[in-house]
mmCIF file of C-alpha atoms in Angstrom:
data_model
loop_
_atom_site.group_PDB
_atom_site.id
_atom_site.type_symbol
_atom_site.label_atom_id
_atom_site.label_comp_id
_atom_site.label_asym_id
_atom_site.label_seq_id
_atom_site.Cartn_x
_atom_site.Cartn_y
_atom_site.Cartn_z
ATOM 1 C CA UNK R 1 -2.869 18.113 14.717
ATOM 2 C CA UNK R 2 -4.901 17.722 11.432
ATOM 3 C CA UNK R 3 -3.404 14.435 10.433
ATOM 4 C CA UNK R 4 -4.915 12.868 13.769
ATOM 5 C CA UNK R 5 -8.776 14.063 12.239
ATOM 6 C CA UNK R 6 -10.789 10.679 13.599
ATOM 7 C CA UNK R 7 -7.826 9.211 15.416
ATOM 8 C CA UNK R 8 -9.561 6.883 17.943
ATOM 9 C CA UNK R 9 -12.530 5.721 15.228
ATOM 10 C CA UNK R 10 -10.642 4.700 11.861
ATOM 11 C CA UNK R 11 -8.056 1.705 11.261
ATOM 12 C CA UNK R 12 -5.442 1.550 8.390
ATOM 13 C CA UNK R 13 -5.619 -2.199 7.106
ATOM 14 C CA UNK R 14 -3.024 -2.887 5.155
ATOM 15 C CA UNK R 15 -2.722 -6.263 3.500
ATOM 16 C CA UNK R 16 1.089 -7.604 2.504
ATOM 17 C CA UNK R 17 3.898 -10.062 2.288
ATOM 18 C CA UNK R 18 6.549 -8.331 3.135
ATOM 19 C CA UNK R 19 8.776 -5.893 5.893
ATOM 20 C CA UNK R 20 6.621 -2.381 5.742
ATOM 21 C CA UNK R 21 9.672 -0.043 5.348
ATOM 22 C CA UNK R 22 7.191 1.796 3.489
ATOM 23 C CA UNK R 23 5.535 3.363 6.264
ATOM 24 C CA UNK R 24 8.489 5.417 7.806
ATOM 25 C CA UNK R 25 7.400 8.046 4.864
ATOM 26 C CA UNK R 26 3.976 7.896 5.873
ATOM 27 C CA UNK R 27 4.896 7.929 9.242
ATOM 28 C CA UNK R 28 3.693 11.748 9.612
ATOM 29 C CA UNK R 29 0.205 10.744 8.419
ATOM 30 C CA UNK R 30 -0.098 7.397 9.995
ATOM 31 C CA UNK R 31 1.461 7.146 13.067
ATOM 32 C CA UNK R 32 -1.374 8.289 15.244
ATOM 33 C CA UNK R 33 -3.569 5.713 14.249
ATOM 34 C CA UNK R 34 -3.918 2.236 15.183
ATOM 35 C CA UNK R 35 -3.169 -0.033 12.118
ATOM 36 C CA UNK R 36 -4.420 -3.874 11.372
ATOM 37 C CA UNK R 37 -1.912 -5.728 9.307
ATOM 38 C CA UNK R 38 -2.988 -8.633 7.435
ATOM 39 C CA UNK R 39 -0.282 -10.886 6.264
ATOM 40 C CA UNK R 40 -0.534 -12.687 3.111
ATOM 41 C CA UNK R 41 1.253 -16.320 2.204
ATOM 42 C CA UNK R 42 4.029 -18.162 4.344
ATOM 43 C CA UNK R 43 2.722 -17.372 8.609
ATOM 44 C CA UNK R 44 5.841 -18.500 9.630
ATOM 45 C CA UNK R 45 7.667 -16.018 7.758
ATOM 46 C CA UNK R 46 8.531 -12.600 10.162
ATOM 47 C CA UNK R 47 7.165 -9.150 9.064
ATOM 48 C CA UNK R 48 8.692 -6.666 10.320
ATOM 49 C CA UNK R 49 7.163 -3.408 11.136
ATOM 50 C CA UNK R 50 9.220 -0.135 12.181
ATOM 51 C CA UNK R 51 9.361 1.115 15.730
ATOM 52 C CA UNK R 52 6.611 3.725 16.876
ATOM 53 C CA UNK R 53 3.446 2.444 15.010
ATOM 54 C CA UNK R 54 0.325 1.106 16.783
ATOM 55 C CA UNK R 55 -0.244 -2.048 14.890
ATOM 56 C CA UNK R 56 -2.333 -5.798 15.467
ATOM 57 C CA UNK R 57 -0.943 -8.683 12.910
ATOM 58 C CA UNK R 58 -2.756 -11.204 11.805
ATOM 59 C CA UNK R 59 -1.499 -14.514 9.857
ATOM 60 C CA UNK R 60 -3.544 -17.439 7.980
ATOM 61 C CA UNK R 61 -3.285 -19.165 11.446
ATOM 62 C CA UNK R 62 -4.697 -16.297 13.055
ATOM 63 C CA UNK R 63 -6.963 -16.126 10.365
ATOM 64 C CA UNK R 64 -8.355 -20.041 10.829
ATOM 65 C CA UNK R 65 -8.185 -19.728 14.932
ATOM 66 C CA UNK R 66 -10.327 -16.694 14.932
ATOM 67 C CA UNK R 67 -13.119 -17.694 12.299
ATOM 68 C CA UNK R 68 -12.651 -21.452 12.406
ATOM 69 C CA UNK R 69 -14.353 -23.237 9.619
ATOM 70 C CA UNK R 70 -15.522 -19.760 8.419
ATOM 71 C CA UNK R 71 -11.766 -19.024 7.137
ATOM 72 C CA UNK R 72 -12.793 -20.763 3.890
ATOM 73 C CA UNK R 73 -14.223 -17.251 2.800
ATOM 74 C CA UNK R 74 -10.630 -15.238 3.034
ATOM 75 C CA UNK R 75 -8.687 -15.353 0.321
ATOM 76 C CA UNK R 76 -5.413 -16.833 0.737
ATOM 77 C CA UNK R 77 -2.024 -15.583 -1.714
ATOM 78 C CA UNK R 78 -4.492 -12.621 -2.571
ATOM 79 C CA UNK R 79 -4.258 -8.859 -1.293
ATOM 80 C CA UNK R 80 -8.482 -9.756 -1.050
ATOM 81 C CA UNK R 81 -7.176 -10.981 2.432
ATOM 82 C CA UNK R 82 -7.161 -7.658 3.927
ATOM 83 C CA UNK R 83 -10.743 -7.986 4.253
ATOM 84 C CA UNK R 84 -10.860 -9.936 7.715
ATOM 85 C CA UNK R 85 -8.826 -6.673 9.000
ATOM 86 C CA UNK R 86 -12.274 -4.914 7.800
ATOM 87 C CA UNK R 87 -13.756 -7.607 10.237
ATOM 88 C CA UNK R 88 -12.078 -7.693 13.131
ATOM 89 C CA UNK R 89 -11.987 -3.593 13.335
ATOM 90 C CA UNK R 90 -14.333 -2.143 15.948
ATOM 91 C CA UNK R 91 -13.265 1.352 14.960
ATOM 92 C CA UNK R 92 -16.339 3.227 12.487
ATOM 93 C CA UNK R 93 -13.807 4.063 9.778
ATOM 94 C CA UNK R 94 -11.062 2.472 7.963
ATOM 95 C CA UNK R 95 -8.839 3.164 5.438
ATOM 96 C CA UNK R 96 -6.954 0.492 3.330
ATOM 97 C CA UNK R 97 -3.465 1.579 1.325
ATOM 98 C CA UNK R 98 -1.354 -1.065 -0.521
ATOM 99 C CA UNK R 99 2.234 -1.183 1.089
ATOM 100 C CA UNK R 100 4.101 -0.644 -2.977
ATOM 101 C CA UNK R 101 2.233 3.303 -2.619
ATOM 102 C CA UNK R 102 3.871 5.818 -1.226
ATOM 103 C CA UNK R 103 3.148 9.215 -0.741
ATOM 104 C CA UNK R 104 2.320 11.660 -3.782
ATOM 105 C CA UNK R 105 3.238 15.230 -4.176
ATOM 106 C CA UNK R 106 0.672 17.816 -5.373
ATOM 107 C CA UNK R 107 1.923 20.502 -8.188
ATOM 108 C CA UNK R 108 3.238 22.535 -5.720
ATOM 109 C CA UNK R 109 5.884 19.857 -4.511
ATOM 110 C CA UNK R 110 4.078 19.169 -1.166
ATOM 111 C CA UNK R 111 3.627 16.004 0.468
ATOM 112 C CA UNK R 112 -0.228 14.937 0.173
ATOM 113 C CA UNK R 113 -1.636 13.819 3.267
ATOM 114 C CA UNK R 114 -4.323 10.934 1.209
ATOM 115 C CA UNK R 115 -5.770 10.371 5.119
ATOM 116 C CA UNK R 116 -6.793 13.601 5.885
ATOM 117 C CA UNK R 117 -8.614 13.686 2.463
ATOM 118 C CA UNK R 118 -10.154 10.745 2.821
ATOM 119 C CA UNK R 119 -11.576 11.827 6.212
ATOM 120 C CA UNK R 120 -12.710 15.479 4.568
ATOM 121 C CA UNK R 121 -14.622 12.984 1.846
ATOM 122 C CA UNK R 122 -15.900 10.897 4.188
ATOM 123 C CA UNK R 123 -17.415 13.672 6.731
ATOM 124 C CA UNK R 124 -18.956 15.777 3.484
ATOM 125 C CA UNK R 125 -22.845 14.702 2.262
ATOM 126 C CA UNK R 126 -22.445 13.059 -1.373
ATOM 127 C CA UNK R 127 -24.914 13.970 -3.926
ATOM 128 C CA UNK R 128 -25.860 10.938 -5.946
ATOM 129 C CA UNK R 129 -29.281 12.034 -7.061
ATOM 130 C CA UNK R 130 -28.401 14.864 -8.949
ATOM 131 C CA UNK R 131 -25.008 15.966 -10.667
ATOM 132 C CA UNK R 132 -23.107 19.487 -9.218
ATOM 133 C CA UNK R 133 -21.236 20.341 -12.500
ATOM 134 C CA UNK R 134 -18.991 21.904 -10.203
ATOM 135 C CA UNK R 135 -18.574 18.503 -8.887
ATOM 136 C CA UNK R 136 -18.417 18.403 -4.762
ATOM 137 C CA UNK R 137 -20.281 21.252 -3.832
ATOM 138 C CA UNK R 138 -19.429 20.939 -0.314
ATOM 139 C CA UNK R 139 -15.897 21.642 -0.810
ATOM 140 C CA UNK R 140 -14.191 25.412 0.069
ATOM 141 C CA UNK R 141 -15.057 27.639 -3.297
ATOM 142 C CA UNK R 142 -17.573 25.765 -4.506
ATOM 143 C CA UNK R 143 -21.143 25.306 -3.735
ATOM 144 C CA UNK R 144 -24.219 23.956 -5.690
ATOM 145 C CA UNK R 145 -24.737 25.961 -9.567
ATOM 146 C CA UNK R 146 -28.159 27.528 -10.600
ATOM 147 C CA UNK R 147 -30.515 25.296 -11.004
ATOM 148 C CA UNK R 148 -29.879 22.155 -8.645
ATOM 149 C CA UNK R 149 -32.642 21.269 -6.549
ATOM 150 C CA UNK R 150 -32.814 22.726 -3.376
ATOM 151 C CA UNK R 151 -34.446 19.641 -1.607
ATOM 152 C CA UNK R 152 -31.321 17.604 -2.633
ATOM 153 C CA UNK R 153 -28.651 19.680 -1.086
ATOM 154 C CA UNK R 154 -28.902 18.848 2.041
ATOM 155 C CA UNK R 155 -26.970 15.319 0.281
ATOM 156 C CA UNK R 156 -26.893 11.669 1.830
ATOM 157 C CA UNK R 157 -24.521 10.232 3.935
ATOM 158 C CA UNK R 158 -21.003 9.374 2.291
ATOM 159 C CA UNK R 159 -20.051 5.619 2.657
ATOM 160 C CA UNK R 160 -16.908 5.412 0.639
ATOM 161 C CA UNK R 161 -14.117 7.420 -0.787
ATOM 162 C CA UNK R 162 -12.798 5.894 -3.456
ATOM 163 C CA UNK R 163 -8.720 7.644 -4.181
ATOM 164 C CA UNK R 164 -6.785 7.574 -7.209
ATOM 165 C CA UNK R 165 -3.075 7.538 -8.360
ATOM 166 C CA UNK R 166 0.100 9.208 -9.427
ATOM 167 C CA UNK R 167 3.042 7.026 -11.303
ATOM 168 C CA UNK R 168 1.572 3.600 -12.013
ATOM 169 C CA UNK R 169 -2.080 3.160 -13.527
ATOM 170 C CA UNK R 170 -4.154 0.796 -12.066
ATOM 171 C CA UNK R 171 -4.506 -1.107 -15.598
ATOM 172 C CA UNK R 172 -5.959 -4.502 -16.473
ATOM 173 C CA UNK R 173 -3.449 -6.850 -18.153
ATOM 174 C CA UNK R 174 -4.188 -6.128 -21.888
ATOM 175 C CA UNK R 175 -3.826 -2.730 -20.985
ATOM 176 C CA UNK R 176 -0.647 -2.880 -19.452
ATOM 177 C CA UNK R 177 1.042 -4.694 -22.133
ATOM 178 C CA UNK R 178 0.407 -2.366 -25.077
ATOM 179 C CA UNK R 179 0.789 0.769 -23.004
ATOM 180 C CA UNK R 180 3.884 -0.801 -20.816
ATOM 181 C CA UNK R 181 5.395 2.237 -20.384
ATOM 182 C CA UNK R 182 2.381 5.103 -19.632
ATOM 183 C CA UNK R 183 2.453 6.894 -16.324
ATOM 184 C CA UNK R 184 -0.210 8.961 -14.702
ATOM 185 C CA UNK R 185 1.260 11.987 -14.321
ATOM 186 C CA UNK R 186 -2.149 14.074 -14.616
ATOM 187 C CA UNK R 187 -3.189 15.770 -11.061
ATOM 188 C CA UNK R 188 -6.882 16.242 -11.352
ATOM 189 C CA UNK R 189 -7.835 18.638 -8.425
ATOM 190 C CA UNK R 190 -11.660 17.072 -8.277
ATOM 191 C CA UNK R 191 -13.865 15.109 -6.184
ATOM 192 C CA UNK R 192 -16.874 13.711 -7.568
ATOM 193 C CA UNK R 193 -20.165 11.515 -6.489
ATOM 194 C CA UNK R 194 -20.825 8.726 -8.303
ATOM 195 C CA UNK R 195 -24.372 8.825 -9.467
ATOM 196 C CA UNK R 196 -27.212 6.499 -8.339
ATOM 197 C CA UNK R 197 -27.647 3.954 -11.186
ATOM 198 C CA UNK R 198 -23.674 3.618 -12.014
ATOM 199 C CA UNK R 199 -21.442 1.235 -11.450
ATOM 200 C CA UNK R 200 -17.921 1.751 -11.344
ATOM 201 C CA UNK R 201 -14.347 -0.124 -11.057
ATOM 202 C CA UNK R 202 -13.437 0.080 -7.492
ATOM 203 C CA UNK R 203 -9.644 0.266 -6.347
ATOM 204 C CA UNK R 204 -8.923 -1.003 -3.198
ATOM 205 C CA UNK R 205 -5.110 0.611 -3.182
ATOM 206 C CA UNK R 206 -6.250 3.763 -1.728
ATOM 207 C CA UNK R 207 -9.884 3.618 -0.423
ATOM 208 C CA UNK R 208 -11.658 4.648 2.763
ATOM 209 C CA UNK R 209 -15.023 3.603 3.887
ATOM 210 C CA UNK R 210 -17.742 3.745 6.712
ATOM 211 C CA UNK R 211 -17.674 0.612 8.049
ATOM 212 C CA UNK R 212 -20.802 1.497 9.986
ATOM 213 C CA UNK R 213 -22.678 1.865 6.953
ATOM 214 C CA UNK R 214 -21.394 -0.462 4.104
ATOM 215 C CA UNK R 215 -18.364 -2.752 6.109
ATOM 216 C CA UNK R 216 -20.273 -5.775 5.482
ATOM 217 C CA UNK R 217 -20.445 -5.357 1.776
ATOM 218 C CA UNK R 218 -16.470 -4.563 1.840
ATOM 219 C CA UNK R 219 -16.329 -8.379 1.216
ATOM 220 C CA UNK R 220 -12.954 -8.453 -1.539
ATOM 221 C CA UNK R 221 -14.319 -12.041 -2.634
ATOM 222 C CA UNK R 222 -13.142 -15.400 -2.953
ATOM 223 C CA UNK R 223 -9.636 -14.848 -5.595
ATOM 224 C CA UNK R 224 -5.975 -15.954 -5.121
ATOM 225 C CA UNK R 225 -5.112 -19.436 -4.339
ATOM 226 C CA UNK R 226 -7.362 -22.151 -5.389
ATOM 227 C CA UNK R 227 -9.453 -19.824 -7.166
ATOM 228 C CA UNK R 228 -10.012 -19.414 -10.834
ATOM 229 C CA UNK R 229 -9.813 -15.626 -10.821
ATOM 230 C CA UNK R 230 -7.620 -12.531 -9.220
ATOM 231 C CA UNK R 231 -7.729 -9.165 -9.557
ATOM 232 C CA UNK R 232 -11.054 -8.653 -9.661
ATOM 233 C CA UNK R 233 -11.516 -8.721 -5.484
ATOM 234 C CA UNK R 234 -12.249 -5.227 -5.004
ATOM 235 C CA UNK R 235 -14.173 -4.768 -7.897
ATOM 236 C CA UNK R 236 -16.104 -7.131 -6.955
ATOM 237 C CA UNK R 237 -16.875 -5.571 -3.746
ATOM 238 C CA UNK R 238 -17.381 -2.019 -5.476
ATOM 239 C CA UNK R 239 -19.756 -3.517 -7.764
ATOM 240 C CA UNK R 240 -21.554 -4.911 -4.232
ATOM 241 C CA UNK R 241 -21.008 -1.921 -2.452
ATOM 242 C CA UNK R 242 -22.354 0.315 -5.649
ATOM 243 C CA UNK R 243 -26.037 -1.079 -5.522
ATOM 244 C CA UNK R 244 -26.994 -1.464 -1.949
ATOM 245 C CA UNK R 245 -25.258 1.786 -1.487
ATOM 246 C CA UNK R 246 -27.909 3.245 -4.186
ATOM 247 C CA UNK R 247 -30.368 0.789 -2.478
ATOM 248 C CA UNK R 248 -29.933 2.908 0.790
ATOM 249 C CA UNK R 249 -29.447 6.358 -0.411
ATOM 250 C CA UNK R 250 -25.475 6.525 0.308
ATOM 251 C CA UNK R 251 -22.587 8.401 -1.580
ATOM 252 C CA UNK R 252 -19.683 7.124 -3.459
ATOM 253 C CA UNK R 253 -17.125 9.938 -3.971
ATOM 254 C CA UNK R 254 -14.125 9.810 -6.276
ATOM 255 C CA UNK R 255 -11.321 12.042 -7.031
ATOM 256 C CA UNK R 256 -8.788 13.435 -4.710
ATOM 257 C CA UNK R 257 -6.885 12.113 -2.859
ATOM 258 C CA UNK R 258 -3.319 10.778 -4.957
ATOM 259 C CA UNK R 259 -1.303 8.566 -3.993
ATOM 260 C CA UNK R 260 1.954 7.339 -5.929
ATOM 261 C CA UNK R 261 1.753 3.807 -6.829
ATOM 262 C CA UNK R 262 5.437 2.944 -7.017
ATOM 263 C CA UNK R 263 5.997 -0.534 -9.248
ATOM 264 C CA UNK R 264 3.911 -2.448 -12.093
ATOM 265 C CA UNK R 265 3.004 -5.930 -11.194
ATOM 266 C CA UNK R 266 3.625 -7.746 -14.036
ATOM 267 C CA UNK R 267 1.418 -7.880 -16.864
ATOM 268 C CA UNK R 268 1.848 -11.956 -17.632
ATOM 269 C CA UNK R 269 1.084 -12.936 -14.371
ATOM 270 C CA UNK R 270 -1.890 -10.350 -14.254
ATOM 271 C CA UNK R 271 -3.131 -11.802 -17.635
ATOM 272 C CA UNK R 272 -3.316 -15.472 -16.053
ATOM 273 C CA UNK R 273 -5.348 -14.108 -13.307
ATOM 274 C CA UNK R 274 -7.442 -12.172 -14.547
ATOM 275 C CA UNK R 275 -8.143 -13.801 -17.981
ATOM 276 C CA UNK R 276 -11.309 -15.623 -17.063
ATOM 277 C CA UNK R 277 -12.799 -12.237 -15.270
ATOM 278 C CA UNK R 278 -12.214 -10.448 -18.416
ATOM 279 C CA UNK R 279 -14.968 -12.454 -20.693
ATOM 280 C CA UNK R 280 -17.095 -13.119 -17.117
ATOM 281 C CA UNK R 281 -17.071 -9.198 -16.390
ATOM 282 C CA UNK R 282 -19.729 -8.813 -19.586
ATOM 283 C CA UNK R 283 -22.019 -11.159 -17.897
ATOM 284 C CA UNK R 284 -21.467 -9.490 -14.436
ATOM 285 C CA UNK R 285 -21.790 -6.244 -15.113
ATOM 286 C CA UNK R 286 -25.527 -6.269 -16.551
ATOM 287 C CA UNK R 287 -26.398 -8.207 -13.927
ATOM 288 C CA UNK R 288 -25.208 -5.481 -11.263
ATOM 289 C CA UNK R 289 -27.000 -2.945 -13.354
ATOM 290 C CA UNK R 290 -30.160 -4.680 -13.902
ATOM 291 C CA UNK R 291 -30.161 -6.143 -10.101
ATOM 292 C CA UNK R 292 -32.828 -4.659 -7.538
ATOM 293 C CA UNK R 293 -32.965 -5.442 -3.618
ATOM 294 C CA UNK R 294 -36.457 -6.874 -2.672
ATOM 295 C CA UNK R 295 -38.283 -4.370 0.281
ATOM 296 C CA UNK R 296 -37.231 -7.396 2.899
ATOM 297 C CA UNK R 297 -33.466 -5.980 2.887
ATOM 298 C CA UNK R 298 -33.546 -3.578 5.639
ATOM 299 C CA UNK R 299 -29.888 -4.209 6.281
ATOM 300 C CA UNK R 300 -26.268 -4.514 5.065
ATOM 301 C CA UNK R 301 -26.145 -7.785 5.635
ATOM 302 C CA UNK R 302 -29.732 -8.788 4.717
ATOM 303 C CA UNK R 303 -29.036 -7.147 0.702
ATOM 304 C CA UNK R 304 -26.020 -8.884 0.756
ATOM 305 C CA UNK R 305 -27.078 -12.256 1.496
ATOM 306 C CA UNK R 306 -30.199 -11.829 -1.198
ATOM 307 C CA UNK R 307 -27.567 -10.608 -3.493
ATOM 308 C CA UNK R 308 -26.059 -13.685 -2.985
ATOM 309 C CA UNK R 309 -28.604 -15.732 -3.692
ATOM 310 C CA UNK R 310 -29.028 -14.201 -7.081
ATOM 311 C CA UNK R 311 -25.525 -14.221 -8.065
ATOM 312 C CA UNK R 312 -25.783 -18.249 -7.483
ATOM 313 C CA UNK R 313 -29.266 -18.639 -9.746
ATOM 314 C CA UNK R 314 -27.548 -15.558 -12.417
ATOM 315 C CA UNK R 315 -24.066 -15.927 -12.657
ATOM 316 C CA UNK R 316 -24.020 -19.606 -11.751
ATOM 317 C CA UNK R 317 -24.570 -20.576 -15.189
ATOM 318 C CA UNK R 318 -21.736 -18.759 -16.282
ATOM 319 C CA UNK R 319 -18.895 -20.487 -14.431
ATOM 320 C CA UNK R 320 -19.515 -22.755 -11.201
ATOM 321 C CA UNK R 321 -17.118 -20.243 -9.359
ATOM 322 C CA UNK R 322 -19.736 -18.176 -8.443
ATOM 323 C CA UNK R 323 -21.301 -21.137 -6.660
ATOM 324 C CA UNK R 324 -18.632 -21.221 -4.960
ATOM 325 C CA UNK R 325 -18.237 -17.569 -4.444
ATOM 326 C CA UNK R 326 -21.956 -17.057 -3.765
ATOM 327 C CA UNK R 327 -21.238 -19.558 -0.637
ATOM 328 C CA UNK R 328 -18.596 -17.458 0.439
ATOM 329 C CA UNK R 329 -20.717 -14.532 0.882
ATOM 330 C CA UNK R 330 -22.901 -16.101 2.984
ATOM 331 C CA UNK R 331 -19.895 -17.478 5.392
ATOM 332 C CA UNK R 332 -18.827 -14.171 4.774
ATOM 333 C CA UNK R 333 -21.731 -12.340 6.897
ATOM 334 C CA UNK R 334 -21.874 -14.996 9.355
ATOM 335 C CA UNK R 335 -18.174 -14.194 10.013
ATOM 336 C CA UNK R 336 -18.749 -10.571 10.214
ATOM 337 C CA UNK R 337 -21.698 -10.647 12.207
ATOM 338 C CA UNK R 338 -20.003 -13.425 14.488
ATOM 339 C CA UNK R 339 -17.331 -10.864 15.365
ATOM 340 C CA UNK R 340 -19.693 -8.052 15.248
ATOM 341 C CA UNK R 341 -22.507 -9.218 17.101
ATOM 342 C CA UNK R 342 -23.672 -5.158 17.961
ATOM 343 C CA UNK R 343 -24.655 -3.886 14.774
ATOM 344 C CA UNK R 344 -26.000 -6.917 12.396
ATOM 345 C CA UNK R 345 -29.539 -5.871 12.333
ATOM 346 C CA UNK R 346 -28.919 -2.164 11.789
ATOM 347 C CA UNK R 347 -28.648 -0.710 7.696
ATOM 348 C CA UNK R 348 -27.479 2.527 8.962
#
């Protein structure tokens, strides 16, 4: 069965607040795997979950009995929450889907199984170092065009496959309220690697990674309740992710697979969180792209603590929430490599 491609080494996390009705139509897709279900908000409040699914559930009091004072760094009325399922995983793989996207249809009408592409992205070498203008040149019909290297095709090791969407845009607040009612309807039929050097905005709707390689860089931030700023959770961990992937020589691909992203949050609310992240993402950015990992960081966790460290001497004199937040990377790794005690010396 194709669907079950990596069924006993890859989680689905899926953060939410809600009964998960929506996974009886990815129940062909999903259903051999093993999900980890992190519940946002109320933990007295019942989720329900339809029959036949593997699953582990996790609540804020699961969430402070298993990490103690080290809860502080999981955000809390935030979908950035679904990071401790990234934690407490011990599969290699995981992928993470929001529970309002549903499954797309390619432009022949069939269902699009988004897992089994993931997987395919995951498996293939990316090629960061050098641009395929037929994009993924490990794909079937397509190889590398005259004139690309031949000591870079052998490609690096892919860390994260970064999916798009069908319907709904995934549009910041500004952009949602002049273009309120634009839909996606375009179905590119690409995959790309993100060069080495470039950042990019990371969606963390429909996203796979190698937990192995980059999990404890997967951290979604310190947003939602209490916080100053939302929204901005996984891009904050792309932006992480981005540079100590180039730091290590791993892939970012983008592109295929679509999902359908089913309703608009709403644009107001959106503005209020993200309105502060808007005029702090000028100062953030540079620093990402200007930011280099001393020869010390032999590790996942080792960049992201130094990283740390310079996003409290950089970006704490831009707002004193990334004090905060620079804090909550630290408690962050200790978490992970608390519940991971295996792998938190190894980089690869």
């Amino acid at each position: 069965m194709a669907s079950a491609a990596l069924k006993d080494e890859l989680d689905i996390v899926i953060p939410t607040i809600r009964n998960l009705d929506f996974l009886e139509m990815w129940r062909p897709f999903f259903e051999p795997y093993h999900l980890i279900i992190v519940q946002d908000g109320d933990p007295s409040k019942i989720i329900k979950v339809p029959d036949g699914f593997d699953y582990e559930l996790y609540n804020r009091n699961d969430i402070n009995k298993i990490l103690g004072p080290r809860s502080s760094c999981i955000s809390f009325k935030d979908s950035a929450c679904r990071c401790f399922g990234y934690m407490v995983s011990k599969k290699k793989y995981i992928y993470t889907i929001d529970d309002d996207c549903f499954v797309a249809k390619d432009p022949s009408g069939k269902d699009i199984n988004a897992l089994e592409q993931h997987i395919k992205n995951l498996l293939c070498p990316s090629t960061p170092h050098f641009f395929n203008t037929l994009y993924d040149p490990f794909r079937d019909g397509a190889d590398f065009v005259r004139g690309y290297p031949f000591s870079l095709r052998e490609g690096v090791p892919t860390a994260v496959s970064h999916g798009l969407w069908l319907n709904i845009p995934d549009y910041d607040a500004p952009t949602q309220l002049v273009k309120p009612l634009e839909r996606n309807t375009r179905y590119v039929d690409m995959v790309l690697t993100i060069p080495k050097g470039t950042l990019f905005p990371m969606c963390g709707m429909n996203l796979a990674f190698d937990r192995e390689l980059i999990g404890p860089a997967m951290y979604f931030g310190l947003m939602g309740d209490g916080q100053p700023i939302g929204r901005y959770d996984d891009m904050w961990a792309g932006w992480c992710c981005k540079v100590i992937c180039d730091h290590f020589g791993l892939g970012i691909k983008t592109g295929l697979p679509y999902i359908y992203h089913s309703k608009a949050s709403n644009p107001f609310v959106n503005l209020k969180k993200e309105y502060l992240g808007i005029f702090w993402q000028e100062e953030i950015i540079p620093f990402f792209q200007s930011h280099t990992f001393s020869k010390d960081c032999t590790s996942v966790q080792k960049c992201y603590v130094e990283l740390s460290k310079q996003v409290k001497e950089k970006l704490g004199k831009v707002d004193p929430y990334f004090l905060k937040l620079a804090d909550a990377m630290v408690t962050w790794i200790e978490a992970w490599d608390m519940l991971n005690p295996a792998n938190n010396g190894s980089s690869k």
